[in-house]
PDB file of C-alpha atoms in Angstrom:
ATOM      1  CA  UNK A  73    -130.973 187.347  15.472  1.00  0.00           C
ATOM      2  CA  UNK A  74    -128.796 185.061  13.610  1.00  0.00           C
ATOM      3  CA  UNK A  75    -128.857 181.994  16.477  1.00  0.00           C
ATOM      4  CA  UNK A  76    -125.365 180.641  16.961  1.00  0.00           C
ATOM      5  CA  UNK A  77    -123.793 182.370  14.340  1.00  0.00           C
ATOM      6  CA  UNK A  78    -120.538 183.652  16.403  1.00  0.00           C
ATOM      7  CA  UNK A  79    -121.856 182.766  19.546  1.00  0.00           C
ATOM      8  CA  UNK A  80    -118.883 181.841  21.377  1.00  0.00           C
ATOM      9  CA  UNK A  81    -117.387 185.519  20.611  1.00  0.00           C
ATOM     10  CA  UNK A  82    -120.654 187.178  21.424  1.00  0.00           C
ATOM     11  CA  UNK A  83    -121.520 185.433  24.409  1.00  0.00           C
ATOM     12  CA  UNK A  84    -125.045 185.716  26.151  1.00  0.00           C
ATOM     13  CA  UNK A  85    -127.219 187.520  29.070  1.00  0.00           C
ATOM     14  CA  UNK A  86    -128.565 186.026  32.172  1.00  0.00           C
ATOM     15  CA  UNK A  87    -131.733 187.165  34.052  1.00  0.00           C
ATOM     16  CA  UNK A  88    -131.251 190.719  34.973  1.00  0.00           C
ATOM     17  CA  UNK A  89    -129.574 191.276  31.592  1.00  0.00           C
ATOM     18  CA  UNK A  90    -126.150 190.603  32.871  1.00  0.00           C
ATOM     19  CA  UNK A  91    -123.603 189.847  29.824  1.00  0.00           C
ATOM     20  CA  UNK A  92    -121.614 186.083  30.433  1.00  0.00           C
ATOM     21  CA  UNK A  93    -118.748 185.511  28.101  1.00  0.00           C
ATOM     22  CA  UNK A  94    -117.674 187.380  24.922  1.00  0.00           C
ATOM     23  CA  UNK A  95    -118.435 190.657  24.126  1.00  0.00           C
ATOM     24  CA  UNK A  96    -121.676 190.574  26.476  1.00  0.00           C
ATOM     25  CA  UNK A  97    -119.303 189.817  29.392  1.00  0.00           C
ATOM     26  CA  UNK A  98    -116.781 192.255  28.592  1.00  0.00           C
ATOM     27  CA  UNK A  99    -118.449 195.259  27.715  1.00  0.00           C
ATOM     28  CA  UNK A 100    -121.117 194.747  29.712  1.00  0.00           C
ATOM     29  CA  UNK A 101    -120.763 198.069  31.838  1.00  0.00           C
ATOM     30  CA  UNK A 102    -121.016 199.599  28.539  1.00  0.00           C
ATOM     31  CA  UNK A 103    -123.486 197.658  26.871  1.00  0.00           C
ATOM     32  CA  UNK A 104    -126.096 198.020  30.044  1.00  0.00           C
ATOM     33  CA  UNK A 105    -127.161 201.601  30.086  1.00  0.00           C
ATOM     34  CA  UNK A 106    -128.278 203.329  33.714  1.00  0.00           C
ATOM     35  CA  UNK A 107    -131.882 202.747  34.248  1.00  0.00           C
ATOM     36  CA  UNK A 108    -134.411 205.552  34.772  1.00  0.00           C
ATOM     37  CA  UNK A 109    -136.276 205.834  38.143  1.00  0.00           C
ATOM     38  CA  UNK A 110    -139.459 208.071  38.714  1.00  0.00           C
ATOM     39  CA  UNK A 111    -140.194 209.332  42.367  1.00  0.00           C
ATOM     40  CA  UNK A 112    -143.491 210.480  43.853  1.00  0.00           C
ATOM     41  CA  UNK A 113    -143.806 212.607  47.140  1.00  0.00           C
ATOM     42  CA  UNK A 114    -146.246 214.868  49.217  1.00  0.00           C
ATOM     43  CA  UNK A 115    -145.204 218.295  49.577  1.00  0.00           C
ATOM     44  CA  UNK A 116    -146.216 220.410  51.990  1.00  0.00           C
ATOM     45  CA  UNK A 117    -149.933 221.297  50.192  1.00  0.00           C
ATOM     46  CA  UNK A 118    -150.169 217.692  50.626  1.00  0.00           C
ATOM     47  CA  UNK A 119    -149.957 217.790  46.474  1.00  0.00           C
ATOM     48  CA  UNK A 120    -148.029 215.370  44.370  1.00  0.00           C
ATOM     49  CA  UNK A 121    -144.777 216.233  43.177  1.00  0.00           C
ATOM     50  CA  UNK A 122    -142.546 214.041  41.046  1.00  0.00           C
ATOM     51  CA  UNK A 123    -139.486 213.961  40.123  1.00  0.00           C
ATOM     52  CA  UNK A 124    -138.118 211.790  37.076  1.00  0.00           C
ATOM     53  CA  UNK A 125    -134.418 211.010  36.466  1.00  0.00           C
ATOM     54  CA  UNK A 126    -133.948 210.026  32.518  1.00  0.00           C
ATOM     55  CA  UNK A 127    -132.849 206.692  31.726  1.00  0.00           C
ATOM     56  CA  UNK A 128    -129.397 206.665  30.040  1.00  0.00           C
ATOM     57  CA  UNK A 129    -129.256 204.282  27.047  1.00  0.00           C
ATOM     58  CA  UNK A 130    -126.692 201.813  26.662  1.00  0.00           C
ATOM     59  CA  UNK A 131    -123.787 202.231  23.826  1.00  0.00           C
ATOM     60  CA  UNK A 132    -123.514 199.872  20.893  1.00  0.00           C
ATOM     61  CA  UNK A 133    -120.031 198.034  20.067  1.00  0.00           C
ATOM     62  CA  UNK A 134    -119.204 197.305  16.643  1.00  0.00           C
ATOM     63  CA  UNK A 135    -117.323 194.294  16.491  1.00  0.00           C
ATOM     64  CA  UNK A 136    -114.558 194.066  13.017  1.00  0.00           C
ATOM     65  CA  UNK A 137    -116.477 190.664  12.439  1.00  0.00           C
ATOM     66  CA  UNK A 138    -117.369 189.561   8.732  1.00  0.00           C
ATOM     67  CA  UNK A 139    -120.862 187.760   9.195  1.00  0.00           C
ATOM     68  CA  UNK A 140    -119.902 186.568   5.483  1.00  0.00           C
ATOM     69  CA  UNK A 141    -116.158 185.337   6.344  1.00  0.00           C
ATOM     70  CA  UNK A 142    -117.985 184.161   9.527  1.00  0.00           C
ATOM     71  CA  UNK A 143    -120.560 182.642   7.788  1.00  0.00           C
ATOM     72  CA  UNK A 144    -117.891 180.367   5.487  1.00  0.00           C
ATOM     73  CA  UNK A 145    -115.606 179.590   8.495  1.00  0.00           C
ATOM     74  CA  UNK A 146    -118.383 177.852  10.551  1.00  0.00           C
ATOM     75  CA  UNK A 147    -119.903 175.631   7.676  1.00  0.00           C
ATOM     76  CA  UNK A 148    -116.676 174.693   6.762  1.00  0.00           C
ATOM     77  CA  UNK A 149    -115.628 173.890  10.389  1.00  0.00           C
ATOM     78  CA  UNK A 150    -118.269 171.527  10.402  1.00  0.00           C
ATOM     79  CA  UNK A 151    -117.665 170.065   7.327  1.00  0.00           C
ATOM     80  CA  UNK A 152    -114.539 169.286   8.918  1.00  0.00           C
ATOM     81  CA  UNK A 153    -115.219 167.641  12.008  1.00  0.00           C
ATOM     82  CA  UNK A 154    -117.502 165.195  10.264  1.00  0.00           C
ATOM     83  CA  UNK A 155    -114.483 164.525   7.896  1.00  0.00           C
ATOM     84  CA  UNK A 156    -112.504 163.498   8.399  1.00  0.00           C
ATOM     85  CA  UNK A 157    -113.123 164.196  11.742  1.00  0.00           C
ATOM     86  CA  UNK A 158    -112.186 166.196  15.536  1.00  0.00           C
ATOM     87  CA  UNK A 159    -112.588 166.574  18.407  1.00  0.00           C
ATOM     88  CA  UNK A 160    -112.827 170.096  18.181  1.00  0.00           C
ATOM     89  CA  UNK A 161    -112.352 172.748  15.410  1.00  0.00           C
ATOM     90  CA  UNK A 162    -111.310 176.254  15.918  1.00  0.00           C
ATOM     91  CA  UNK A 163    -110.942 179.015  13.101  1.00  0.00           C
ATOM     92  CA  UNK A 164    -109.705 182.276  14.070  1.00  0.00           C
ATOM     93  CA  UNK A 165    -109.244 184.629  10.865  1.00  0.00           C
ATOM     94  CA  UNK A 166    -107.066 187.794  11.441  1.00  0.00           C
ATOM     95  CA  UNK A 167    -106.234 190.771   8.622  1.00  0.00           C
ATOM     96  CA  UNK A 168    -102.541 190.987   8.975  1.00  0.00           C
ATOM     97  CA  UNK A 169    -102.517 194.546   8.082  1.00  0.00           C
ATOM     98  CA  UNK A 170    -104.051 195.676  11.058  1.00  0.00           C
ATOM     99  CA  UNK A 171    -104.997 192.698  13.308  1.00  0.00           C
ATOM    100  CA  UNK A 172    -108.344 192.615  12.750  1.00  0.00           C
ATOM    101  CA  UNK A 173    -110.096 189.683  13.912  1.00  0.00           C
ATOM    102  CA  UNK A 174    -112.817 188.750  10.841  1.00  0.00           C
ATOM    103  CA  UNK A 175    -114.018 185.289  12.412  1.00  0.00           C
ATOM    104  CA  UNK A 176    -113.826 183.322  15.178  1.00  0.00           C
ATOM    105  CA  UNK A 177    -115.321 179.854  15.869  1.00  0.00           C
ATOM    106  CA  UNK A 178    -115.626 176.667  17.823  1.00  0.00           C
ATOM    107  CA  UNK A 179    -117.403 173.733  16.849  1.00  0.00           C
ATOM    108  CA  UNK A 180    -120.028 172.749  19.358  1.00  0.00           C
ATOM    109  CA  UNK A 181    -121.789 175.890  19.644  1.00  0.00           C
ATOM    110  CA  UNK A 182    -124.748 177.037  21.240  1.00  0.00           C
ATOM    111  CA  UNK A 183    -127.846 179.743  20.491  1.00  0.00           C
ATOM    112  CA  UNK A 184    -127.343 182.453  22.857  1.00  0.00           C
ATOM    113  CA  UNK A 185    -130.807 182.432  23.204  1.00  0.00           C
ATOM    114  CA  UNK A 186    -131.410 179.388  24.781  1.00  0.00           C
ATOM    115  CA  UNK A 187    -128.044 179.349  26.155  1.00  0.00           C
ATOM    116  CA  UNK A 188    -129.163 176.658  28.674  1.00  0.00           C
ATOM    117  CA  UNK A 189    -130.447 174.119  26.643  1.00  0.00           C
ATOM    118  CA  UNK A 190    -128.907 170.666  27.228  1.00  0.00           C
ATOM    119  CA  UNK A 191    -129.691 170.466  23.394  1.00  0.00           C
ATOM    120  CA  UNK A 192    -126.094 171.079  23.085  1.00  0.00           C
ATOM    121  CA  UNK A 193    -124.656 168.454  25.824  1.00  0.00           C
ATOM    122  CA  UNK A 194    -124.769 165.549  23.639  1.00  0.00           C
ATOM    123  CA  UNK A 195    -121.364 165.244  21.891  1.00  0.00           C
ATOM    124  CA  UNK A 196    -119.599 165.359  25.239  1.00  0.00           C
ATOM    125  CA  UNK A 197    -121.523 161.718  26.182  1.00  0.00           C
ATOM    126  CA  UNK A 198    -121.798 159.967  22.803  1.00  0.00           C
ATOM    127  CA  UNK A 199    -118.258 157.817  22.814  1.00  0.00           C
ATOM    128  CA  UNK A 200    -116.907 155.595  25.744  1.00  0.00           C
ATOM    129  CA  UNK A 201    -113.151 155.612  27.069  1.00  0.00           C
ATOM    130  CA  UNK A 202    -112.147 153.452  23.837  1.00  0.00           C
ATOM    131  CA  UNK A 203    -113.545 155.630  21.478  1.00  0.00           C
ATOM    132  CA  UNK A 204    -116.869 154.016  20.468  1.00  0.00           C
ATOM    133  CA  UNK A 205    -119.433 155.277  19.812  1.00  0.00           C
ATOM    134  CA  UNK A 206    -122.633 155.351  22.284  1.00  0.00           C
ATOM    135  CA  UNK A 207    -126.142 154.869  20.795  1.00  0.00           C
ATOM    136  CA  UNK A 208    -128.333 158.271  20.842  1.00  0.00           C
ATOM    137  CA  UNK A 209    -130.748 157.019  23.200  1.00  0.00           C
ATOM    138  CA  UNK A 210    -128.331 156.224  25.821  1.00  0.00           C
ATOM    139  CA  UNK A 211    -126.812 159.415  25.759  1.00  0.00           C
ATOM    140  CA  UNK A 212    -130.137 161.197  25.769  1.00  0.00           C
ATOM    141  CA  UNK A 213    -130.907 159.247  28.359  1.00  0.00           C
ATOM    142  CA  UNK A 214    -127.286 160.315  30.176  1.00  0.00           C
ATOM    143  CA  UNK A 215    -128.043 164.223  29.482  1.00  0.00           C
ATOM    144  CA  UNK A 216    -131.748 163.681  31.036  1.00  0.00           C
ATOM    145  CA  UNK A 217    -130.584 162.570  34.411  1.00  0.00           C
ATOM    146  CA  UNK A 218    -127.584 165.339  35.047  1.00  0.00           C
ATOM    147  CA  UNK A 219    -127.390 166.702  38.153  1.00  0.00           C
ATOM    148  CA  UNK A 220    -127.792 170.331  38.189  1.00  0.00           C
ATOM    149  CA  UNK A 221    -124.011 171.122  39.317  1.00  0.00           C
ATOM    150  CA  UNK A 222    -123.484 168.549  36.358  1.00  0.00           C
ATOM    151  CA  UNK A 223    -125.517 170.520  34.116  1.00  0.00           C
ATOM    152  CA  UNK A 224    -123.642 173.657  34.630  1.00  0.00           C
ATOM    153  CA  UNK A 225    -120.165 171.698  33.885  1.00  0.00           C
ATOM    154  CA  UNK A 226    -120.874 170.366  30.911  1.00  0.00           C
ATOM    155  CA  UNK A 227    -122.651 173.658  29.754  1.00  0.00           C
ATOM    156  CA  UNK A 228    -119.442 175.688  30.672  1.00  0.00           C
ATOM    157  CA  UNK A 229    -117.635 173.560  28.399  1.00  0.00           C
ATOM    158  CA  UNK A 230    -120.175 174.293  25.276  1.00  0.00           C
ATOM    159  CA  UNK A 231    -119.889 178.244  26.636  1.00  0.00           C
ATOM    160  CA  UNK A 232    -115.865 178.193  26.573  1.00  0.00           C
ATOM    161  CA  UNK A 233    -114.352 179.940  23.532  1.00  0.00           C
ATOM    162  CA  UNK A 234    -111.277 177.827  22.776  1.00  0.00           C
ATOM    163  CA  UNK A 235    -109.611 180.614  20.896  1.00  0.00           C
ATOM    164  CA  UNK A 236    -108.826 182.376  23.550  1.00  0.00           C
ATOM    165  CA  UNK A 237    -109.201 180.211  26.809  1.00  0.00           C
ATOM    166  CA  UNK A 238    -106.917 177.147  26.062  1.00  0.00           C
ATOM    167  CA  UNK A 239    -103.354 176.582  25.279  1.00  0.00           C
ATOM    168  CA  UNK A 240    -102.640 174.268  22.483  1.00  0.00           C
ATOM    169  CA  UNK A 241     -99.076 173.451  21.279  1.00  0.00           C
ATOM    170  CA  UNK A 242     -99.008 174.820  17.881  1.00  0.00           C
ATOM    171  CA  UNK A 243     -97.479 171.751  16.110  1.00  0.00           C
ATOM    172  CA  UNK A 244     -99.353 171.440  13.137  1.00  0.00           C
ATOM    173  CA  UNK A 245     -98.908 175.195  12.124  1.00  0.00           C
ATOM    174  CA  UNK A 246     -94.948 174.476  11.845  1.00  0.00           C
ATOM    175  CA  UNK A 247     -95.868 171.668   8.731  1.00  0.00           C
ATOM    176  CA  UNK A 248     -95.951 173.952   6.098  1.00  0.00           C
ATOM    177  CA  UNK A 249     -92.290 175.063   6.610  1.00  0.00           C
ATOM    178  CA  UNK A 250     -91.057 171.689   6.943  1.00  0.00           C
ATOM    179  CA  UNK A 251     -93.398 170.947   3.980  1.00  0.00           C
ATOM    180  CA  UNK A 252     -91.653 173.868   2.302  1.00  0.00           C
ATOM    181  CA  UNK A 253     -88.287 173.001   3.004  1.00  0.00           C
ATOM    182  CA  UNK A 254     -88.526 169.863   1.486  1.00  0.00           C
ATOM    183  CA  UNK A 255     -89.644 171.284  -1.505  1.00  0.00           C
ATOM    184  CA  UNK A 256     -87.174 173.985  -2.024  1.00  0.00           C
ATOM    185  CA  UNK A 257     -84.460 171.179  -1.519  1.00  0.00           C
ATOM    186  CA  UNK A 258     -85.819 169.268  -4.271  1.00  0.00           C
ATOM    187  CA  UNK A 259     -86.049 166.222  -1.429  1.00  0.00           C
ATOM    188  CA  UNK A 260     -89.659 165.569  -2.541  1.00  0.00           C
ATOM    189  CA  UNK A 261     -92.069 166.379  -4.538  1.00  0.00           C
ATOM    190  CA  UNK A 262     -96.302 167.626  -4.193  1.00  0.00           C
ATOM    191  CA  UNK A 263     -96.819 164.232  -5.401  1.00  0.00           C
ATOM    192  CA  UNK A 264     -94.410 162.000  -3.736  1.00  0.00           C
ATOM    193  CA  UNK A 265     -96.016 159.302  -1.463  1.00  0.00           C
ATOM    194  CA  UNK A 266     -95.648 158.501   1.752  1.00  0.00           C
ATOM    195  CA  UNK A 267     -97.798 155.706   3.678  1.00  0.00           C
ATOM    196  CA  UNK A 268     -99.205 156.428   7.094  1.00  0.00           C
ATOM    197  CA  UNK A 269     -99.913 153.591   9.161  1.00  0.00           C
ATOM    198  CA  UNK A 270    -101.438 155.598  12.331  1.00  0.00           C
ATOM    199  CA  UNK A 271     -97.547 155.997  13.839  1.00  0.00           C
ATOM    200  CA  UNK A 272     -93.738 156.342  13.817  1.00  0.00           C
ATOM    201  CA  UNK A 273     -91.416 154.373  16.178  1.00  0.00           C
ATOM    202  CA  UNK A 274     -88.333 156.544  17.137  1.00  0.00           C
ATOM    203  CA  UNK A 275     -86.159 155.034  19.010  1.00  0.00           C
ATOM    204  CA  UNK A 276     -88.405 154.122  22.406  1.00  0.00           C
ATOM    205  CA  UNK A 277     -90.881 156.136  21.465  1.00  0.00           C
ATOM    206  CA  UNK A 278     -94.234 155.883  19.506  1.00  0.00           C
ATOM    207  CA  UNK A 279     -95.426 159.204  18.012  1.00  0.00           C
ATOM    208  CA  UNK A 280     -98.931 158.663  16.620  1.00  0.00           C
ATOM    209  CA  UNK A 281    -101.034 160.160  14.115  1.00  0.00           C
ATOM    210  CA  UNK A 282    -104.302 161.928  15.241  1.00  0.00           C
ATOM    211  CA  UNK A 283    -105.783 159.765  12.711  1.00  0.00           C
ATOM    212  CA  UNK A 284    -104.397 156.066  14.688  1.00  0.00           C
ATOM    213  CA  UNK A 285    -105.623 153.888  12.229  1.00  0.00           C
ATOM    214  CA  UNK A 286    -103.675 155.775   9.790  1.00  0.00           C
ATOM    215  CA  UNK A 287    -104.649 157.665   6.436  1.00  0.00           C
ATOM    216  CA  UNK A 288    -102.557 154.948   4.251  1.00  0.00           C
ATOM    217  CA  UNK A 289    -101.201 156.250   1.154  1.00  0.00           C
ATOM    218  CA  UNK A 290    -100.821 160.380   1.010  1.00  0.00           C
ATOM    219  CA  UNK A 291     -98.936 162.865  -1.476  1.00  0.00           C
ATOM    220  CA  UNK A 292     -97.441 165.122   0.308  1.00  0.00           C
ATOM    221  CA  UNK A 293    -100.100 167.557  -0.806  1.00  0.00           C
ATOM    222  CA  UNK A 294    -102.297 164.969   0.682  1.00  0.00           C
ATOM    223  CA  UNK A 295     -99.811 165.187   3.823  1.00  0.00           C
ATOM    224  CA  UNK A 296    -100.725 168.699   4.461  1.00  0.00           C
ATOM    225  CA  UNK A 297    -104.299 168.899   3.467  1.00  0.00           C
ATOM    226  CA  UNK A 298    -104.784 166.005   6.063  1.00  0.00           C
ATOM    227  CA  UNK A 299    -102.245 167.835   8.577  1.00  0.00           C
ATOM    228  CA  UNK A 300    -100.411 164.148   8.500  1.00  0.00           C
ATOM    229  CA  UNK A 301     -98.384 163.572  11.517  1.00  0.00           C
ATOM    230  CA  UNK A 302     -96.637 159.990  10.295  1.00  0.00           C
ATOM    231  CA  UNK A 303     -95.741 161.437   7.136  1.00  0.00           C
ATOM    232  CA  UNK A 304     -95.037 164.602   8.470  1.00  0.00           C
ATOM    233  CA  UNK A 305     -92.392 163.049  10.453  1.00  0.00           C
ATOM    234  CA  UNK A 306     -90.948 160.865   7.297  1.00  0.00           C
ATOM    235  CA  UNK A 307     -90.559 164.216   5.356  1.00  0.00           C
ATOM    236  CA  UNK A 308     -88.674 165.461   8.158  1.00  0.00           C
ATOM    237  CA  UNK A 309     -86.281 162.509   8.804  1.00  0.00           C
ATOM    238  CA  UNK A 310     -85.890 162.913   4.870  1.00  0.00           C
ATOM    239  CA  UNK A 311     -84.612 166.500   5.331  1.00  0.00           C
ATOM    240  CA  UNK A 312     -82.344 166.018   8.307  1.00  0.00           C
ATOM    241  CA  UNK A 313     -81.227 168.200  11.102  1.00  0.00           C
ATOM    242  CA  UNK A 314     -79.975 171.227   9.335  1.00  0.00           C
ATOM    243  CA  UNK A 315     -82.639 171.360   6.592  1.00  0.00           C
ATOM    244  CA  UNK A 316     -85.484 170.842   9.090  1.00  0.00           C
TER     245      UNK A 316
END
């Protein structure tokens, strides 16, 4: 009822009410209840009998989602990837009292009720190997003449919660302790500056920003709200070793 609100964590149903990813997938056995059959037969008066065996209904599962907190984490998700821009967002909001998962999201979601649209498909056509971006009519054009077996790749990727079905090294999570650690040491400031110029050369190797034009001049509270990598990587040169 509320279209792609959570879809990637609820998943859909496919023709015979079959539940594919999420909680449709995994509780299916539970969420499916046993159908009811009726059987007719002659007895021996050559009278109808029947016998009826009583459908069993499925059981409901209450998920510990917040459609509210759910609600916030997906317009702001979006917000996000327009700008300053990704490739993909992912929120995943926990209590840590209890573990509780309150929200979960990916950015290019889908309505589980038209889970097959190629409505969806677009974003995964609309830039070239450089980056640029491809005009709308092209890549409506490249969505229209998918193969089928091309079709069902590209969909799997809209379908696929990244939460929970791809690794990703956790380097941007580590930036507010070496954000913190330069604070505590008095080595800078909320409001010192650092400029980003898309990179940082260390010794052979170039580390880049995932902004590579760079975000010029940030504050370190600029730094983190950006998730920086170039000044990131000043502030921890700044600390040293033993700080960092």
């Amino acid at each position: 009822p509320n279209n792609q609100l959570a879809c990637h964590l609820l998943g859909f149903t496919a023709s015979g009410n079959i539940g594919q990813g999420g909680i449709e997938s995994y509780y299916n056995d539970q969420l499916n209840g046993t159908n009811g059959r009726e059987y007719r037969y002659l007895n021996e008066d050559l009278s109808l009998d029947r016998t009826v065996k009583t459908p069993i209904n499925g059981n409901n599962v209450v998920s510990t989602i917040d459609i509210n907190i759910q609600t916030i984490a997906e317009e702001e998700a979006k917000k996000f990837e327009a700008d300053p821009g990704a490739e993909n967002v992912s929120v995943l909001i926990m209590d840590p009292n209890n573990g509780e998962i309150l929200a979960m999201y990916n950015t290019h979601g889908f309505d589980p009720n038209d889970a097959y649209s190629s409505d969806t498909l677009a974003y995964q056509f609309d830039t070239n190997e450089e980056g640029d971006e491809i005009p709308a009519d092209q890549v409506a054009a490249t969505v229209e003449g998918l193969t089928d077996e091309q079709k069902l790749e590209a969909l799997n990727k809209v379908w696929r919660n990244f939460c929970v079905s791809d690794a990703y090294e956790p380097g941007s999570t580590f930036k507010p302790f070496t954000i913190s650690g330069a604070l505590e040491e008095n080595i800078i400031t909320p409001e010192t500056t650092f400029w980003c110029d898309g990179f940082q050369q260390i010794d052979t190797y170039k580390i880049k920003c995932h902004k590579t034009t760079g975000h010029g001049e940030v504050t370190a509270e600029g730094a983190m709200v950006q998730s920086c990598n170039d000044a990131l990587m000043q502030i921890g040169a700044m600390e040293g070793p033993k700080i960092f």
